[in-house]
Coordinates of C-alpha atoms and ligand atoms in Angstrom, one line a residue:
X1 CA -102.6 29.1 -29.8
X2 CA -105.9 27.5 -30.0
X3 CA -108.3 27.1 -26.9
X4 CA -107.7 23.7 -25.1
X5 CA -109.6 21.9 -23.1
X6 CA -107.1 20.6 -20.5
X7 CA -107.8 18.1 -17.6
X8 CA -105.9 17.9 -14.6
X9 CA -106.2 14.9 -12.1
X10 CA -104.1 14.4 -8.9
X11 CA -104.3 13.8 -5.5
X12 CA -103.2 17.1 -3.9
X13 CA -103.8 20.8 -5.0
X14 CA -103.3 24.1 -3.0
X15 CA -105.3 24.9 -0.9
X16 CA -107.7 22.4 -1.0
X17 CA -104.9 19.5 0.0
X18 CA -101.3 19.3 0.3
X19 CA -98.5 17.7 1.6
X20 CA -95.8 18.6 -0.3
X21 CA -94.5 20.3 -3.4
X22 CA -97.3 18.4 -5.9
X23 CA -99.9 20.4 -3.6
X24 CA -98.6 23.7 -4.5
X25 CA -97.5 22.8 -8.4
X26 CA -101.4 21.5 -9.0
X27 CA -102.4 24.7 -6.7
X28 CA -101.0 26.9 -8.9
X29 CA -100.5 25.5 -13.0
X30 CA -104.1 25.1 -13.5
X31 CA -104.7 28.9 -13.0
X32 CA -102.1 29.5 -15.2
X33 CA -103.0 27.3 -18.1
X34 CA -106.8 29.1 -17.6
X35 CA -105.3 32.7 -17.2
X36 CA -103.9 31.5 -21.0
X37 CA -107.2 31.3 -22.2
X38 CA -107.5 27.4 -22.0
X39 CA -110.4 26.0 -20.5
X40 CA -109.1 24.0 -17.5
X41 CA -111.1 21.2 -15.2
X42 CA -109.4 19.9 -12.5
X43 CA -110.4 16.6 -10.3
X44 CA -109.3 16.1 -6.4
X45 CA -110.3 13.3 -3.9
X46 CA -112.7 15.3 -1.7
X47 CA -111.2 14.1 1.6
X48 CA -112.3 14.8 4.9
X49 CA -109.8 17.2 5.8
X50 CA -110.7 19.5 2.8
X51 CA -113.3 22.5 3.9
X52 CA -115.4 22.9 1.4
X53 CA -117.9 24.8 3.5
X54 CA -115.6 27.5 3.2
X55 CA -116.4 27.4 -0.8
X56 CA -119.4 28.4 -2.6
X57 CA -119.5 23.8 -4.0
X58 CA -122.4 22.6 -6.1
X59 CA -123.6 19.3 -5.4
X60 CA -124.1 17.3 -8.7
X61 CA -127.3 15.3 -8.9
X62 CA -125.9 12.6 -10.0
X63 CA -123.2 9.2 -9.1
X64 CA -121.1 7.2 -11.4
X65 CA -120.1 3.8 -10.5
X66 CA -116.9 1.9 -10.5
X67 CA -115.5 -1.2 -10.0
X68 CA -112.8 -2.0 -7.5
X69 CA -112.2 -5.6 -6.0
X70 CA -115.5 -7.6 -7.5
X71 CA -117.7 -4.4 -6.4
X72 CA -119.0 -1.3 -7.3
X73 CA -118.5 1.8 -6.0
X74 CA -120.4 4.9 -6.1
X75 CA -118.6 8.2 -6.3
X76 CA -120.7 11.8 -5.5
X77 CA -119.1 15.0 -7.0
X78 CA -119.0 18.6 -6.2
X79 CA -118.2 21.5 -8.0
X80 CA -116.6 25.0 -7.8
X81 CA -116.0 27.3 -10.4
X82 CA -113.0 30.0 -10.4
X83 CA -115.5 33.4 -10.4
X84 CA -112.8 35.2 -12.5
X85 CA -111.0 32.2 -14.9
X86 CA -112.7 29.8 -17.0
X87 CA -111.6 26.7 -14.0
X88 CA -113.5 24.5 -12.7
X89 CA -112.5 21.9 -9.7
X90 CA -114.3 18.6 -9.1
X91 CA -114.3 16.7 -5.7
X92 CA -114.7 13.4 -5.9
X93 CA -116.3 12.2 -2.7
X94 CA -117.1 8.8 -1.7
X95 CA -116.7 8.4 2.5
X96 CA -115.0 5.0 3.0
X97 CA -112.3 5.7 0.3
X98 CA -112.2 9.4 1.6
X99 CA -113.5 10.1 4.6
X100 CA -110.7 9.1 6.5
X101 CA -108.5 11.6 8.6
X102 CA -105.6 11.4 6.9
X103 CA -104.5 11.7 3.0
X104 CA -102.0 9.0 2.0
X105 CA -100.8 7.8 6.0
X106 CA -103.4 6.8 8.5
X107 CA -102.5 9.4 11.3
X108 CA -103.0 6.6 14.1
X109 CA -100.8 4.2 12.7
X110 CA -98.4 6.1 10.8
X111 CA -98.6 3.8 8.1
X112 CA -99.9 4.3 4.2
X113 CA -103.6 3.3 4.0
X114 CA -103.6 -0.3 3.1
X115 CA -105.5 -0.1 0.2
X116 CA -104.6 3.4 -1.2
X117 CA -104.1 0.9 -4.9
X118 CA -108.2 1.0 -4.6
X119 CA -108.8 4.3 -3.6
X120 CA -106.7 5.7 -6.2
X121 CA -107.9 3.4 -9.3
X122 CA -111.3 4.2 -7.9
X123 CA -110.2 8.0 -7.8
X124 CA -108.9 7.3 -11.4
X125 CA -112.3 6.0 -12.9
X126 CA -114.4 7.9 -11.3
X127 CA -112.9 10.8 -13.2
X128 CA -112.9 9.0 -16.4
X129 CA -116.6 8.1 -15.8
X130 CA -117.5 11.7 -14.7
X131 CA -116.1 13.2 -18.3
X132 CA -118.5 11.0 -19.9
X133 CA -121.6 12.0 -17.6
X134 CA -120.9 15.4 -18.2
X135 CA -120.0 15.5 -21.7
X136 CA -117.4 17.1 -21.7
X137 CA -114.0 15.9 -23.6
X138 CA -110.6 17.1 -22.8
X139 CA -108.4 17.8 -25.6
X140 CA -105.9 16.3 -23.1
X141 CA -105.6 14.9 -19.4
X142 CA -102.7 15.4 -17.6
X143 CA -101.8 13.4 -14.7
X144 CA -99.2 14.0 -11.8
X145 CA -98.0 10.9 -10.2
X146 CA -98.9 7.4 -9.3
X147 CA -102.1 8.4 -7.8
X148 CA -103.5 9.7 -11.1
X149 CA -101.5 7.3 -12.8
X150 CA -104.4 4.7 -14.1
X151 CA -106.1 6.9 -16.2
X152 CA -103.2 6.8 -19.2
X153 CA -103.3 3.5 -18.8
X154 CA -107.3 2.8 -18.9
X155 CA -107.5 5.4 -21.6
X156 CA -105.4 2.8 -23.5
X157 CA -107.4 -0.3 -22.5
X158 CA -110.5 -0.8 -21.0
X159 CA -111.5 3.0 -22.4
X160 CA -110.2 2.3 -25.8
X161 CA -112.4 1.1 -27.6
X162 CA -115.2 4.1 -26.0
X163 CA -115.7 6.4 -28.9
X164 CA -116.1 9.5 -26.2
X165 CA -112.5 9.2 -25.5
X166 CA -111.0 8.9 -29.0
X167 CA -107.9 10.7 -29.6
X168 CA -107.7 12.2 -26.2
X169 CA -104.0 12.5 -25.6
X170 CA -102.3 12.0 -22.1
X171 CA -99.5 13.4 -20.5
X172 CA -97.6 12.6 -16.9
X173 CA -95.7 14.5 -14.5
X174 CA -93.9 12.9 -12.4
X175 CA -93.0 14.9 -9.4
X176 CA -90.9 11.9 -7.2
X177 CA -90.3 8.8 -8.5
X178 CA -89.3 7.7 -5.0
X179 CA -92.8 7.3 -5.1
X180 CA -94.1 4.9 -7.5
X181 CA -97.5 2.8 -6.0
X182 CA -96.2 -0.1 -5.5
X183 CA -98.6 -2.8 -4.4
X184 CA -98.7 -7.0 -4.3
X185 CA -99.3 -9.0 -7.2
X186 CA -102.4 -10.2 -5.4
X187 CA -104.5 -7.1 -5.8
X188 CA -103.7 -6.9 -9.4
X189 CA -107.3 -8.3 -9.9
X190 CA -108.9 -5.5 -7.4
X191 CA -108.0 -3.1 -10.4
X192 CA -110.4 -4.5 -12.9
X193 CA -107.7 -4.1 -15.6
X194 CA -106.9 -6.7 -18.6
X195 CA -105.1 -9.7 -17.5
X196 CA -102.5 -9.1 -20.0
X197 CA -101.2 -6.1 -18.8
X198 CA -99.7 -7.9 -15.3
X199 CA -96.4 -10.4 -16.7
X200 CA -92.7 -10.8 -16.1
X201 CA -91.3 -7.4 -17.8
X202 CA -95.0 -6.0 -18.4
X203 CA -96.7 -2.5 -18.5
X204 CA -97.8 -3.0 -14.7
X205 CA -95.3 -5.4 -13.7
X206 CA -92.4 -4.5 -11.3
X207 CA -89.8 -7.2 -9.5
X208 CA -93.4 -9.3 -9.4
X209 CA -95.2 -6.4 -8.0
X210 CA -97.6 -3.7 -9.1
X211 CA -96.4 -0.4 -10.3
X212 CA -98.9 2.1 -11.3
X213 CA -96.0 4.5 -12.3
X214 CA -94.6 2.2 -14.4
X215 CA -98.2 1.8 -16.1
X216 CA -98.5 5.5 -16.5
X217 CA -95.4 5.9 -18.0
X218 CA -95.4 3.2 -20.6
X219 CA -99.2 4.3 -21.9
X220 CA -98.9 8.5 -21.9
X221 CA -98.4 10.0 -24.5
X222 CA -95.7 12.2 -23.1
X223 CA -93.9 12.5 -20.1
X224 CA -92.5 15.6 -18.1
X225 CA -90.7 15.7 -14.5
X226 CA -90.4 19.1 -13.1
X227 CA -86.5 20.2 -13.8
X228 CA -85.0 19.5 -16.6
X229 CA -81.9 18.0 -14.4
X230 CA -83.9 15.8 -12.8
X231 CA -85.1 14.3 -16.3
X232 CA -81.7 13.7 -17.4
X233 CA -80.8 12.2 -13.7
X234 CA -83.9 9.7 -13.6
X235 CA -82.3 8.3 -17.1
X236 CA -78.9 8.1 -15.8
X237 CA -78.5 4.9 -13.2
X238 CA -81.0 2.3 -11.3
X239 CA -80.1 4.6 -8.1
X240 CA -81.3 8.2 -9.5
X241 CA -84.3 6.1 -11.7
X242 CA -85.4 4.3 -8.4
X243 CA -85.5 1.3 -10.7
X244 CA -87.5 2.8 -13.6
X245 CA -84.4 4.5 -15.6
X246 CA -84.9 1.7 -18.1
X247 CA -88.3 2.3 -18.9
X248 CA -87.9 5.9 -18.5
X249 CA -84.5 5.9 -21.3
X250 CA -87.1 4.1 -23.8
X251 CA -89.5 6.7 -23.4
X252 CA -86.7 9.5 -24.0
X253 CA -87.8 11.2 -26.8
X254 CA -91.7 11.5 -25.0
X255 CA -89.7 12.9 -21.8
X256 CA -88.8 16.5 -21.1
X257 CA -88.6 18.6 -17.6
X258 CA -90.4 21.5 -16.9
X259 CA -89.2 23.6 -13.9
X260 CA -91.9 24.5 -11.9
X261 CA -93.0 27.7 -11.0
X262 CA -93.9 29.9 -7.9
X263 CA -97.0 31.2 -7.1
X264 CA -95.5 34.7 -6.1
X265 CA -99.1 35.9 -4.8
X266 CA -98.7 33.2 -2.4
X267 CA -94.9 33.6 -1.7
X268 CA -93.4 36.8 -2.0
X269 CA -91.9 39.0 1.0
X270 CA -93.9 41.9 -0.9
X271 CA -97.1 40.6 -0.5
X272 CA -97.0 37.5 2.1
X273 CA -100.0 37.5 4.2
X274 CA -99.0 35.6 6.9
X275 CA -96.0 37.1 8.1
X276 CA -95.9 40.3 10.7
X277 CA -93.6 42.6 8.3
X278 CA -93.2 42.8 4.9
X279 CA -90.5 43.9 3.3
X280 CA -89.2 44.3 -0.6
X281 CA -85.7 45.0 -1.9
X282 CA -85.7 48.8 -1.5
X283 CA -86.6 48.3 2.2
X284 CA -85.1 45.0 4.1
X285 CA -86.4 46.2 7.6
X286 CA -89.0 44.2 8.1
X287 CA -87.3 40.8 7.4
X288 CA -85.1 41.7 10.9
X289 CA -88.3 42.6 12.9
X290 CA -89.9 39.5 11.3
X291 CA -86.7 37.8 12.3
X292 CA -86.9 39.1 15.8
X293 CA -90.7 38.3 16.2
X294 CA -89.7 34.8 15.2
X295 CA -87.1 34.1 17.6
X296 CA -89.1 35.8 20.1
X297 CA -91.6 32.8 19.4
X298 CA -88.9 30.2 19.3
X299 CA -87.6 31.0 22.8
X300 CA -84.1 31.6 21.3
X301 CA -82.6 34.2 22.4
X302 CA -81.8 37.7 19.6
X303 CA -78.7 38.2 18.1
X304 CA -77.3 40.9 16.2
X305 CA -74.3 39.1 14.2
X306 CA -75.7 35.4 14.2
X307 CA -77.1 34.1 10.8
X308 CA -80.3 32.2 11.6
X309 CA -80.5 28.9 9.3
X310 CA -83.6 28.0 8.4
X311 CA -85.2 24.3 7.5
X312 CA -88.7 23.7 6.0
X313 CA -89.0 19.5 4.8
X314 CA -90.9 16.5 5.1
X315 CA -88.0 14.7 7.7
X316 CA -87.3 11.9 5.5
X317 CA -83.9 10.3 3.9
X318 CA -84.4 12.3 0.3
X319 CA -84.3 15.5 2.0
X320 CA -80.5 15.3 3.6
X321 CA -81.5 14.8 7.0
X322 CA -78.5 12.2 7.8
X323 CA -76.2 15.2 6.9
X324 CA -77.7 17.1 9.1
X325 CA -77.7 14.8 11.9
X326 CA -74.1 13.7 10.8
X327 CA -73.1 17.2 11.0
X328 CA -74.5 18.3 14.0
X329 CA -72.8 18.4 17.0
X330 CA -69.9 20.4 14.7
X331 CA -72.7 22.6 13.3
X332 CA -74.0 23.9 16.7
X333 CA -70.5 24.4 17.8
X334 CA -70.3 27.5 15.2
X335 CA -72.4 30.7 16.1
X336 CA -75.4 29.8 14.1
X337 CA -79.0 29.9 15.2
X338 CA -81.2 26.9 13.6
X339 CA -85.1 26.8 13.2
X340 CA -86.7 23.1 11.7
X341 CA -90.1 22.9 10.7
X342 CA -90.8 19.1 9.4
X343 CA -92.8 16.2 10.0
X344 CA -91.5 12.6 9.1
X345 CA -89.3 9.7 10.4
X346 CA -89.5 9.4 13.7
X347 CA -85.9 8.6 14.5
X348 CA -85.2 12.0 12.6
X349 CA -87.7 13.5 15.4
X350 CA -86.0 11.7 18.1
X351 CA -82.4 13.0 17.2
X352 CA -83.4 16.8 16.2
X353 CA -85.2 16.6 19.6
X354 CA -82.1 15.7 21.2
X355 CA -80.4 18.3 19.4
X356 CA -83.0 20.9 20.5
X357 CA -82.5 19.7 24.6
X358 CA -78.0 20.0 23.9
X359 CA -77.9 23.3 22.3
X360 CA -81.3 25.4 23.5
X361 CA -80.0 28.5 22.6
X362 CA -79.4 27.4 19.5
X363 CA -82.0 24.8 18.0
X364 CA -85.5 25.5 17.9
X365 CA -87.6 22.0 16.6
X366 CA -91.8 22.5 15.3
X367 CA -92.6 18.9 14.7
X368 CA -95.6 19.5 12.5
X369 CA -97.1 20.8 9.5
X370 CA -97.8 24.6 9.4
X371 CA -98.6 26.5 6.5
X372 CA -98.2 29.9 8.4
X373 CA -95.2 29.2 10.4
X374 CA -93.4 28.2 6.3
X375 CA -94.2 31.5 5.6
X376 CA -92.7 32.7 8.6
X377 CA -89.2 30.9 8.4
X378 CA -89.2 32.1 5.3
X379 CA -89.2 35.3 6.4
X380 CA -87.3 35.5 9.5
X381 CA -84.1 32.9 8.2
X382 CA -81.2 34.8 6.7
X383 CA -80.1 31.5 5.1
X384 CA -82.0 28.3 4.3
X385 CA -80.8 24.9 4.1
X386 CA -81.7 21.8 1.5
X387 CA -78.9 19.5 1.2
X388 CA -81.4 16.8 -0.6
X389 CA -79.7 13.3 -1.3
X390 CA -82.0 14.0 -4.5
X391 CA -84.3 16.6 -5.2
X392 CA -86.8 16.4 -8.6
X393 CA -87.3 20.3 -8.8
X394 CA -87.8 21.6 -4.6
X395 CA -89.9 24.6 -4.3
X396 CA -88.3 26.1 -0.9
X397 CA -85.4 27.1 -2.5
X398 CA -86.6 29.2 -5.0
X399 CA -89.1 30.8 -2.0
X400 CA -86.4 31.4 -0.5
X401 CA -84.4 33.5 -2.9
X402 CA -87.2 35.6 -3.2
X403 CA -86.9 36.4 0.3
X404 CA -83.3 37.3 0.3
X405 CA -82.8 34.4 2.7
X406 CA -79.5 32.3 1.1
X407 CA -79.7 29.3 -0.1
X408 CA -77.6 26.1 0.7
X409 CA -78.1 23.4 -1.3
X410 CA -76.5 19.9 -2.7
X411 CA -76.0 20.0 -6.5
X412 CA -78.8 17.7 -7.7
X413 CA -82.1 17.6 -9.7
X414 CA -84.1 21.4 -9.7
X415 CA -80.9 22.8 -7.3
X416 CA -78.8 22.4 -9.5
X417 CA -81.1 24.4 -11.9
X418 CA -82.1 27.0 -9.6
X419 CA -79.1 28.2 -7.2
X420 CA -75.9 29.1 -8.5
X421 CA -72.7 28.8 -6.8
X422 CA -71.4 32.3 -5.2
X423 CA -68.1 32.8 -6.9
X424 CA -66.7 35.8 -4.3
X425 CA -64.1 37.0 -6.8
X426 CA -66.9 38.4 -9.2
X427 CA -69.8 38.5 -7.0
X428 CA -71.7 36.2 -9.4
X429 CA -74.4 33.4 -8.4
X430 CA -77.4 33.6 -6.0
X431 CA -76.5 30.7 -3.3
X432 CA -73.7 28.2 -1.7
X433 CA -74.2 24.9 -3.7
X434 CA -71.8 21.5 -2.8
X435 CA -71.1 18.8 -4.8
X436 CA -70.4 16.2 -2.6
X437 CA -72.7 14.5 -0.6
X438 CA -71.1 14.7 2.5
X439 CA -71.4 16.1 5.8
X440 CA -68.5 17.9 5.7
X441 CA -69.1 19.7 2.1
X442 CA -72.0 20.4 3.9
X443 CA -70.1 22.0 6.7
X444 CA -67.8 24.1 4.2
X445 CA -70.9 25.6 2.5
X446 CA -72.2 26.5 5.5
X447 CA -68.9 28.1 6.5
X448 CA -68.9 30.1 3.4
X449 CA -72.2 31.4 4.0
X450 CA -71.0 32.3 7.6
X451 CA -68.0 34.3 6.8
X452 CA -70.4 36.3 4.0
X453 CA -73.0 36.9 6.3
X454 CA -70.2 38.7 8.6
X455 CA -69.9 41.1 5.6
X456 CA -72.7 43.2 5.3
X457 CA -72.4 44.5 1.7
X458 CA -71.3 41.6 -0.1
X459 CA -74.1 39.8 1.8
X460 CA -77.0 42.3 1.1
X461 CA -75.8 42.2 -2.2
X462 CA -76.1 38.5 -2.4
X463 CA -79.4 38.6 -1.0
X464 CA -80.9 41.4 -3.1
X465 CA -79.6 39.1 -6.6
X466 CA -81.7 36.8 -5.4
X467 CA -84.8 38.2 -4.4
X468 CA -84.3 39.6 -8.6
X469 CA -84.7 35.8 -9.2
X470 CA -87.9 34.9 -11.3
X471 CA -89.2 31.6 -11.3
X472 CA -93.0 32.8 -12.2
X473 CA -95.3 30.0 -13.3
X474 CA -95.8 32.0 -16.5
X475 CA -92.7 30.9 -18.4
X476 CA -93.6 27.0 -17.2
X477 CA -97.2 27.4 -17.9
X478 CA -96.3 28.6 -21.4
X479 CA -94.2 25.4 -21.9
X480 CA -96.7 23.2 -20.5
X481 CA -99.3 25.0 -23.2
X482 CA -96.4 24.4 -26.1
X483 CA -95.9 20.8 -25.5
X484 CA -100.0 19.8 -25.3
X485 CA -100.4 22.0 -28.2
X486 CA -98.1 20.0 -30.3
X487 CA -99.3 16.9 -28.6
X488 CA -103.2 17.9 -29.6
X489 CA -101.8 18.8 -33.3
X490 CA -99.8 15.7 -34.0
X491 CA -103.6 13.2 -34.6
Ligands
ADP501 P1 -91.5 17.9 -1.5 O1 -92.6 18.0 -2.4 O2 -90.5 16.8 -1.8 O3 -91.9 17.8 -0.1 P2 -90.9 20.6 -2.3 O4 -89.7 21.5 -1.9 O5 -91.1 20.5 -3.7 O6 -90.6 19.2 -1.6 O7 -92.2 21.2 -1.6 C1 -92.4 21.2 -0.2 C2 -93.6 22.1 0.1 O8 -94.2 21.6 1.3 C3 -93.2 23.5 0.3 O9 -94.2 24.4 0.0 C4 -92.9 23.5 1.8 O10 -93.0 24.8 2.4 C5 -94.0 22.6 2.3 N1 -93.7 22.0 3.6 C6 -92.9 20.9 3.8 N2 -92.9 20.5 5.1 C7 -93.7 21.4 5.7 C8 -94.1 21.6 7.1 N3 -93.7 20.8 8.1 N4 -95.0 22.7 7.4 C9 -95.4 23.5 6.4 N5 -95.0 23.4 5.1 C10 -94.2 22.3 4.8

């Protein structure tokens, strides 16, 4: 395989920024693709919240300039190489678009940014500017959601006709197409784009709005979403395709998903940092004292024969929280022990608070956004919860087969692909997966896991198949390197 020279531009990467599974994906694939020999240069936002003091960053001397709503912009970059892999990151830093406390949602209002469609064309630009400035020309730039979702589509226009970006192929990955940057028909102008490109039907046009996904998708060269279930769902009906599943079936033959992997350095029971006791399939001991430290913290009392059920999510619609909710007071009437760790909706607050105050020995609610506590839920949970309504790939689940804590989880998108269904008459499959999105299938897998967990050998059984489970960013990185080869080979 030749050496590539591979861009990668999003909004979020491990552990510079993150708030959800595109943090960890873009955290992790660019290592990968550099430990493969490619050369790999990766662009971030440099917002406030990232500590780059920690880092050994070098400022660049110089600014590029963009233009967003009649003006132009400046953009500053700084730079940190990877000491071992042949990686390099740029933050892109400019403090009004930036500078702000929050990433997407403006922490006092709890409300996206009002003008996140400029800070992420500018974001877009800038990195298209920068290549230039530095002289150096990706083979191919791959972009992961709406955020990054401009550059396809200015490669194709405004760029096009730039020499320095000839033949540079583009590819998207699209981790949620709940999410698609959708803004009024009014700013369309801010974006400095053609005029032609905004009609009824058009490449940026959607139900008389502005859709940067849409854009990205109709001007890459390829398209991947990160299961392959989920690529054949987003194809299948309006619901599942938000909308896009037309534009998305006309792409087809450019579309393909690519599980992601997990960064097992990062998440592994074997070699966790965070949490108080490790533990590896040999030796389970230390998940019970983590389990025991947990609870401990929690306030909930210890139990010898209670399966704790653990819940790490963003508390919004996708993730099956009206199940939840639905299900609860029938839930906590079964000896279970719950731990949530989410952030979201705030009615989903309200009613897992109430929850919390009904059954205290029972439900224990952190309402924010802790790295270390994850790990520790991870841990300390015997079983682990996602009944997403939809779910493009889901990283937790796959985390937490590694740590031998079970599964539950609604057959959709990367679930499906990732857990199998426990069949107890031949002691195949790695979780409890239902079908229907109710909350009572919910309730019935959850009472299958319960009446396992009472049986200790069957159960550490289960639990040891699935810590065996690997889901390694090699095998994903190695597709990701197949598909831009043969996208770099095909002139
Ligand atoms: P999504 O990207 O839709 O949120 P994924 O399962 O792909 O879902 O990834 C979620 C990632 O974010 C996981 O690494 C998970 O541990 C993490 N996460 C979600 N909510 C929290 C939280 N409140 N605290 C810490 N980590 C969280």
């Amino acid at each position: 395989m030749d050496r590539m020279r591979i861009l990668i531009a999003a909004s979020e990467a491990a552990p510079f920024a993150k708030t959800g599974g595109l943090g960890d994906v873009v955290g992790a694939l660019p290592k990968e693709l550099a430990k493969l020999g490619h050369e790999v240069v990766v662009f971030l936002p440099r917002y406030k919240s990232i500590d780059l003091a920690r880092y050994r960053t070098q400022r660049l001397d110089w600014t590029v300039t963009v233009p967003i709503a009649g003006r132009n912009f400046g953009a500053q970059l700084e730079s940190l190489r990877d000491r071992k892999l042949p990686l390099s990151y740029y933050f892109v830093h400019n403090e009004p678009f930036f500078g702000r406390e929050g990433i997407y949602v403006d922490p006092s209002t709890g409300s996206d940014y009002v003008d996140n469609d400029q800070r992420f064309s500018f974001f877009s630009r800038v990195v298209l500017e920068s290549l230039k400035q530095l002289g150096w020309k990706p083979d191919v730039v791959h972009v992961h959601d709406w955020q990054a979702g401009l550059m396809p589509v200015l490669l194709r226009t405004v760029y096009s006709a730039d020499s320095f970006f000839a033949g540079i192929k583009s590819v998207l990955t699209i981790h949620n197409l709940a999410y698609q940057g959708v803004f009024p028909r009014e700013r369309f102008t801010d974006l400095a784009l053609p005029e032609e490109l905004f009609y009824a039907t058009g490449p940026l046009e959607f139900y008389e709005k502005v859709n940067f996904l849409k854009g990205a998708i109709m001007f890459s060269d390829r398209i991947t979403t990160v299961s392959p279930n989920y690529a054949n769902e987003i194809q299948s009906s309006t619901e599942m395709g938000s909308g896009l599943d037309g534009v998305l079936r006309n792409r087809s033959d450019d579309l393909v998903g690519i599980l992601n992997g997990v960064d097992y350095t990062v998440w592994s029971p074997s070699r966790d940092k965070v949490i108080p006791y490790r533990y590896h399939i040999p030796n389970l001991s230390g998940k019970r004292s983590t389990q025991v430290e947990l609870l401990n913290n929690a306030g909930l009392p210890v139990r010898e024969r209670t399966p704790v059920i653990g819940m790490i999510t963003r508390l919004v619609d996708q993730k099956g929280l009206d199940l939840v909710i639905a299900a609860g007071e029938r839930l906590f009437q079964r000896d279970v022990q719950m731990l949530i760790l989410g952030t979201g909706e705030e009615r989903y607050h309200d009613q897992l608070m109430r929850f919390q105050e009904q059954f205290p020995d029972k439900l224990k609610v952190w309402l924010t956004f802790d790295d270390n506590l994850a790990h520790w839920i991870e841990a300390g949970s015997d079983v682990f919860l996602m009944p997403s309504r939809f779910e493009p790939c889901g990283l937790n689940q796959m985390y937490s087969l590694k740590y031998g804590t079970v599964p539950i989880v609604h057959r959709v998108g990367g679930l499906a692909d990732t857990v199998e269904d426990y069949d107890p008459e031949t002691g195949q499959g790695t979780g409890f997966v239902f079908s229907d999105y109710t909350p009572e299938a919910m309730l019935s897998a959850i009472d299958r896991a319960i009446e396992l967990f009472a049986r200790k050998r069957p159960w550490t059984k289960l639990m040891k198949t699935g810590m065996r489970q690997d889901f390694s960013w090699a095998s994903s990185a190695e597709k990701y390197q197949k598909l831009f080869g043969n996208l770099t080979r095909s002139q």
